[in-house]
mmCIF file of C-alpha atoms in Angstrom:
data_model
loop_
_atom_site.group_PDB
_atom_site.id
_atom_site.type_symbol
_atom_site.label_atom_id
_atom_site.label_comp_id
_atom_site.label_asym_id
_atom_site.label_seq_id
_atom_site.Cartn_x
_atom_site.Cartn_y
_atom_site.Cartn_z
ATOM 1 C CA MET A 1 86.420 59.139 97.738
ATOM 2 C CA PRO A 2 89.588 60.776 99.266
ATOM 3 C CA ASN A 3 90.406 64.272 98.533
ATOM 4 C CA GLY A 4 93.727 64.780 100.255
ATOM 5 C CA THR A 5 96.745 63.217 101.515
ATOM 6 C CA ALA A 6 97.842 62.253 105.055
ATOM 7 C CA ASP A 7 99.690 65.439 105.566
ATOM 8 C CA GLY A 8 96.620 67.548 104.577
ATOM 9 C CA GLU A 9 97.870 68.297 100.936
ATOM 10 C CA VAL A 10 95.140 68.041 98.351
ATOM 11 C CA ALA A 11 95.667 64.965 95.943
ATOM 12 C CA ILE A 12 95.204 66.054 92.425
ATOM 13 C CA ARG A 13 96.162 64.343 89.442
ATOM 14 C CA ASN A 14 95.870 64.990 85.738
ATOM 15 C CA PHE A 15 92.750 63.535 84.249
ATOM 16 C CA GLY A 16 90.277 63.995 81.331
ATOM 17 C CA GLN A 17 88.921 62.482 78.171
ATOM 18 C CA LYS A 18 91.689 62.075 75.211
ATOM 19 C CA VAL A 19 91.536 61.300 71.503
ATOM 20 C CA ASP A 20 93.773 58.661 70.103
ATOM 21 C CA LEU A 21 95.125 60.828 67.409
ATOM 22 C CA CYS A 22 96.469 57.829 65.370
ATOM 23 C CA ALA A 23 92.960 56.176 65.568
ATOM 24 C CA ARG A 24 91.204 59.394 64.444
ATOM 25 C CA LEU A 25 93.724 59.640 61.496
ATOM 26 C CA ARG A 26 92.819 56.094 60.480
ATOM 27 C CA GLU A 27 89.128 56.891 60.412
ATOM 28 C CA VAL A 28 90.136 60.056 58.203
ATOM 29 C CA LEU A 29 92.029 57.961 55.854
ATOM 30 C CA ARG A 30 89.193 55.641 55.296
ATOM 31 C CA ALA A 31 87.180 58.375 54.165
ATOM 32 C CA TYR A 32 90.056 59.971 52.017
ATOM 33 C CA PRO A 33 91.429 57.163 49.609
ATOM 34 C CA GLU A 34 94.859 57.739 48.380
ATOM 35 C CA ALA A 35 93.484 58.988 45.060
ATOM 36 C CA ALA A 36 92.146 61.885 46.968
ATOM 37 C CA LEU A 37 95.631 63.359 48.049
ATOM 38 C CA LEU A 38 96.284 65.886 45.323
ATOM 39 C CA ARG A 39 92.531 66.701 45.064
ATOM 40 C CA GLU A 40 92.641 67.854 48.608
ATOM 41 C CA MET A 41 95.837 69.908 48.229
ATOM 42 C CA VAL A 42 94.360 71.619 45.258
ATOM 43 C CA GLN A 43 91.300 72.158 47.299
ATOM 44 C CA ASN A 44 93.340 73.757 50.078
ATOM 45 C CA ALA A 45 95.090 76.119 47.624
ATOM 46 C CA ASP A 46 91.718 77.311 46.143
ATOM 47 C CA ASP A 47 90.246 77.883 49.504
ATOM 48 C CA ALA A 48 93.121 79.893 50.407
ATOM 49 C CA GLY A 49 92.598 82.137 47.587
ATOM 50 C CA ALA A 50 95.734 81.023 45.547
ATOM 51 C CA SER A 51 96.226 81.707 41.935
ATOM 52 C CA GLU A 52 99.048 79.164 41.549
ATOM 53 C CA PHE A 53 99.509 75.379 42.478
ATOM 54 C CA LYS A 54 102.568 73.142 41.532
ATOM 55 C CA VAL A 55 103.372 69.779 42.282
ATOM 56 C CA ILE A 56 106.752 68.297 42.330
ATOM 57 C CA LEU A 57 108.006 64.655 42.725
ATOM 58 C CA ASP A 58 111.204 65.337 44.404
ATOM 59 C CA LEU A 59 113.653 62.404 43.800
ATOM 60 C CA ARG A 60 116.605 64.051 45.698
ATOM 61 C CA THR A 61 118.365 62.376 48.737
ATOM 62 C CA HIS A 62 119.811 64.652 51.290
ATOM 63 C CA SER A 63 122.534 64.495 53.770
ATOM 64 C CA ALA A 64 121.453 63.810 57.460
ATOM 65 C CA SER A 65 124.642 65.025 59.285
ATOM 66 C CA SER A 66 123.417 68.280 60.489
ATOM 67 C CA LEU A 67 119.783 67.914 61.727
ATOM 68 C CA CYS A 68 118.189 69.887 64.654
ATOM 69 C CA LEU A 69 115.612 66.957 64.756
ATOM 70 C CA PRO A 70 118.035 63.587 64.476
ATOM 71 C CA ALA A 71 115.320 61.132 64.225
ATOM 72 C CA THR A 72 113.935 62.607 61.160
ATOM 73 C CA ALA A 73 117.006 61.245 59.135
ATOM 74 C CA PRO A 74 115.017 58.693 57.426
ATOM 75 C CA PHE A 75 112.804 61.304 55.857
ATOM 76 C CA GLN A 76 115.733 62.995 53.874
ATOM 77 C CA GLY A 77 114.904 61.204 50.860
ATOM 78 C CA PRO A 78 112.342 61.557 47.779
ATOM 79 C CA ALA A 79 109.185 63.410 48.602
ATOM 80 C CA LEU A 80 106.034 64.695 47.071
ATOM 81 C CA LEU A 81 105.854 68.301 47.212
ATOM 82 C CA THR A 82 103.010 70.836 46.605
ATOM 83 C CA TYR A 83 103.136 74.521 46.451
ATOM 84 C CA ASN A 84 100.494 77.132 46.424
ATOM 85 C CA ASP A 85 100.961 80.985 46.418
ATOM 86 C CA ALA A 86 99.025 81.678 49.502
ATOM 87 C CA VAL A 87 100.532 82.154 52.755
ATOM 88 C CA PHE A 88 99.546 79.965 56.007
ATOM 89 C CA THR A 89 97.654 82.258 58.263
ATOM 90 C CA ASP A 90 97.538 82.096 62.230
ATOM 91 C CA THR A 91 94.158 80.841 61.779
ATOM 92 C CA ASP A 92 95.348 77.928 59.430
ATOM 93 C CA LEU A 93 97.778 77.045 62.251
ATOM 94 C CA GLU A 94 95.033 76.762 64.933
ATOM 95 C CA SER A 95 92.957 74.900 62.261
ATOM 96 C CA ILE A 96 95.606 72.233 61.448
ATOM 97 C CA GLN A 97 95.841 71.430 65.074
ATOM 98 C CA GLN A 98 91.965 70.663 65.475
ATOM 99 C CA ILE A 99 91.238 67.673 63.305
ATOM 100 C CA GLY A 100 87.522 67.825 62.710
ATOM 101 C CA GLY A 101 87.282 71.244 64.347
ATOM 102 C CA SER A 102 88.346 73.701 61.505
ATOM 103 C CA LYS A 103 88.245 77.265 62.146
ATOM 104 C CA LYS A 104 87.197 77.712 58.696
ATOM 105 C CA ALA A 105 83.571 78.589 59.149
ATOM 106 C CA GLY A 106 82.604 82.286 59.341
ATOM 107 C CA GLU A 107 85.685 83.656 58.096
ATOM 108 C CA ALA A 108 85.114 87.051 56.075
ATOM 109 C CA GLY A 109 86.128 86.877 52.437
ATOM 110 C CA ARG A 110 86.727 83.260 51.751
ATOM 111 C CA THR A 111 84.545 79.867 52.313
ATOM 112 C CA LYS A 112 87.701 77.869 53.062
ATOM 113 C CA THR A 113 85.720 74.609 52.602
ATOM 114 C CA GLY A 114 88.928 72.446 52.880
ATOM 115 C CA ARG A 115 91.589 74.930 53.926
ATOM 116 C CA PHE A 116 93.893 72.647 56.030
ATOM 117 C CA GLY A 117 90.770 70.885 57.622
ATOM 118 C CA VAL A 118 90.273 67.168 57.771
ATOM 119 C CA GLY A 119 91.240 66.616 54.159
ATOM 120 C CA PHE A 120 94.744 67.663 54.636
ATOM 121 C CA CYS A 121 95.237 64.525 56.723
ATOM 122 C CA SER A 122 95.026 62.617 53.357
ATOM 123 C CA CYS A 123 98.642 63.325 53.201
ATOM 124 C CA TYR A 124 99.210 60.711 55.937
ATOM 125 C CA HIS A 125 98.754 58.115 52.981
ATOM 126 C CA ALA A 126 102.236 59.348 51.627
ATOM 127 C CA THR A 127 104.189 59.786 54.940
ATOM 128 C CA ASP A 128 104.092 59.309 58.752
ATOM 129 C CA LEU A 129 105.737 62.909 58.958
ATOM 130 C CA PRO A 130 104.283 65.640 56.863
ATOM 131 C CA SER A 131 105.574 69.092 57.073
ATOM 132 C CA PHE A 132 104.911 72.396 55.440
ATOM 133 C CA LEU A 133 106.828 75.518 54.838
ATOM 134 C CA SER A 134 105.224 79.295 54.934
ATOM 135 C CA ARG A 135 106.335 82.568 56.029
ATOM 136 C CA ASP A 136 109.147 82.156 58.359
ATOM 137 C CA PHE A 137 108.449 78.821 59.807
ATOM 138 C CA ILE A 138 108.417 74.975 59.121
ATOM 139 C CA ALA A 139 105.866 72.770 60.770
ATOM 140 C CA VAL A 140 106.365 69.254 61.175
ATOM 141 C CA LEU A 141 103.553 66.855 62.435
ATOM 142 C CA ASP A 142 104.468 63.520 64.097
ATOM 143 C CA PRO A 143 101.253 61.882 65.319
ATOM 144 C CA HIS A 144 103.157 58.601 66.285
ATOM 145 C CA CYS A 145 105.445 60.723 68.595
ATOM 146 C CA GLU A 146 108.298 58.789 67.195
ATOM 147 C CA PHE A 147 110.548 61.177 65.260
ATOM 148 C CA LEU A 148 110.376 64.630 67.134
ATOM 149 C CA PRO A 149 112.192 65.452 70.499
ATOM 150 C CA ASN A 150 109.893 65.587 73.212
ATOM 151 C CA ALA A 151 106.851 65.094 71.233
ATOM 152 C CA SER A 152 103.573 64.199 73.070
ATOM 153 C CA HIS A 153 100.024 63.164 72.188
ATOM 154 C CA ALA A 154 99.153 66.655 73.443
ATOM 155 C CA GLU A 155 102.026 68.446 71.420
ATOM 156 C CA PRO A 156 102.757 66.076 68.575
ATOM 157 C CA GLY A 157 104.590 68.439 66.328
ATOM 158 C CA LYS A 158 107.223 71.121 66.098
ATOM 159 C CA LEU A 159 107.393 74.834 64.697
ATOM 160 C CA LEU A 160 111.028 75.650 63.388
ATOM 161 C CA SER A 161 111.573 79.339 62.866
ATOM 162 C CA PHE A 162 114.266 79.128 60.215
ATOM 163 C CA MET A 163 115.188 82.663 60.363
ATOM 164 C CA GLU A 164 116.241 82.893 64.010
ATOM 165 C CA ASN A 165 119.377 81.906 65.677
ATOM 166 C CA SER A 166 121.140 81.033 62.417
ATOM 167 C CA MET A 167 119.239 77.887 62.334
ATOM 168 C CA VAL A 168 119.880 77.228 58.648
ATOM 169 C CA LYS A 169 123.359 77.661 59.076
ATOM 170 C CA ARG A 170 123.856 75.263 62.124
ATOM 171 C CA PHE A 171 121.415 72.556 60.814
ATOM 172 C CA ALA A 172 121.867 72.900 56.837
ATOM 173 C CA ASP A 173 120.992 69.441 55.981
ATOM 174 C CA GLN A 174 117.635 69.684 58.049
ATOM 175 C CA PHE A 175 116.517 72.682 55.857
ATOM 176 C CA GLU A 176 117.919 71.510 52.623
ATOM 177 C CA PRO A 177 114.851 69.673 51.274
ATOM 178 C CA TYR A 178 112.929 72.951 51.569
ATOM 179 C CA ARG A 179 115.119 74.878 48.933
ATOM 180 C CA VAL A 180 112.416 74.523 46.392
ATOM 181 C CA PHE A 181 109.788 76.572 44.645
ATOM 182 C CA GLY A 182 112.111 79.664 45.064
ATOM 183 C CA CYS A 183 112.622 79.492 48.954
ATOM 184 C CA ASP A 184 116.003 80.598 49.699
ATOM 185 C CA LEU A 185 115.488 80.267 53.461
ATOM 186 C CA ARG A 186 116.957 83.848 54.077
ATOM 187 C CA SER A 187 113.663 85.718 53.689
ATOM 188 C CA GLU A 188 110.053 84.906 54.392
ATOM 189 C CA PHE A 189 108.448 82.430 51.790
ATOM 190 C CA ASN A 190 105.488 84.079 50.317
ATOM 191 C CA GLY A 191 103.315 80.816 49.666
ATOM 192 C CA THR A 192 102.884 77.462 51.221
ATOM 193 C CA ALA A 193 104.617 74.422 50.431
ATOM 194 C CA THR A 194 103.879 70.924 51.767
ATOM 195 C CA HIS A 195 106.405 68.167 52.045
ATOM 196 C CA GLN A 196 105.469 64.610 52.143
ATOM 197 C CA GLU A 197 108.761 62.426 52.588
ATOM 198 C CA SER A 198 108.406 58.771 52.523
ATOM 199 C CA SER A 199 110.959 57.142 55.005
ATOM 200 C CA ARG A 200 113.836 55.252 53.486
#
């Protein structure tokens, strides 16, 4: 097998085993029927040590004139929202990026049997573009790589730091759906809220 080019440079190409994220999510959804969606959200809250859990069916429709993620315009309508009063940790951020490879095991102080592991993926029954708000960020997940700029199968999501660079002022419509559960988008949000918006 050739290992170099004619001019002596080593010919190296990217290569490796890959996981079809959408195919993996379809497998997960078969294991988690639609009726399990809210149960999984409650489980996530319980595992996080939350003392409060809320659900809202938000029927509002928001403008899409000022979006930092323009292709998300179809998701500015009605949504299923959940809230718990536990913040999303750095470990949770790692776990949610690893379907079936959760960081829950071995954490001191809480069992975390479902905290944003595979069960969280039941939200894909309701939306193709789930998002969640906690602390000073909003995370948006786009497994189809259709709605977020420069989304790829290696990085199919975005983290929006809403307290930086006048983000909320510049892109008011993008953030308006998250003004709920007492979130003012001016200070850190002391809890976790999930947004499962259906496209229009």
